[in-house]
XYZ file of C-alpha atoms in Angstrom:
65
model
C 14.805 -8.899 -27.805
C 18.168 -7.829 -26.422
C 20.206 -4.655 -26.477
C 23.982 -4.460 -26.493
C 25.518 -2.164 -23.899
C 28.714 -0.141 -24.290
C 30.703 -2.939 -22.652
C 29.466 -5.436 -25.252
C 27.297 -7.435 -22.860
C 23.711 -8.185 -23.791
C 20.739 -7.691 -21.497
C 16.980 -7.816 -21.997
C 15.506 -4.628 -23.366
C 12.430 -4.890 -21.153
C 14.278 -5.471 -17.874
C 13.409 -2.028 -16.539
C 9.746 -2.482 -17.468
C 9.620 -5.792 -15.635
C 11.133 -4.177 -12.534
C 8.614 -1.333 -12.677
C 5.756 -3.768 -13.149
C 6.820 -5.815 -10.135
C 7.245 -2.690 -8.039
C 3.792 -1.447 -9.017
C 2.046 -4.484 -7.478
C 2.560 -3.535 -3.811
C 1.792 0.104 -4.557
C -1.576 -0.820 -6.091
C -2.376 -3.212 -3.233
C -1.599 -0.529 -0.663
C -3.860 1.917 -2.505
C -6.753 -0.555 -2.473
C -6.188 -1.217 1.225
C -6.290 2.463 2.108
C -9.435 2.929 0.019
C -11.125 -0.029 1.730
C -10.228 1.285 5.183
C -11.772 4.642 4.341
C -15.015 2.854 3.445
C -14.998 0.861 6.693
C -14.197 3.748 9.014
C -17.717 5.287 9.340
C -19.419 1.983 10.309
C -16.570 1.221 12.715
C -16.956 4.677 14.245
C -20.654 4.045 14.849
C -20.133 0.559 16.323
C -17.072 1.133 18.502
C -16.648 3.738 21.234
C -13.416 5.077 19.697
C -12.717 8.534 18.409
C -11.249 9.104 14.955
C -7.889 9.671 16.675
C -8.152 6.228 18.308
C -8.957 4.665 14.930
C -5.975 6.395 13.385
C -3.654 5.278 16.165
C -4.807 1.685 15.852
C -4.416 1.800 12.080
C -0.936 3.247 12.452
C 0.039 0.492 14.877
C -1.357 -2.184 12.544
C 0.570 -0.707 9.642
C 3.791 -0.800 11.602
C 3.383 -4.525 12.175
């Protein structure tokens, strides 16, 4: 299905939806990652001699790359 713009050119009607769908993938993955880290933080806190501030700093550094 195509739509005709004011200039007379045709473009797919669902182009914006495809772009939004592709952009949503990394957002969802990042959400799952943050949720998983929150579940792992208490066992890590018990096992490692780091404070929550140390965990946060290490997570921040890992997120930066």
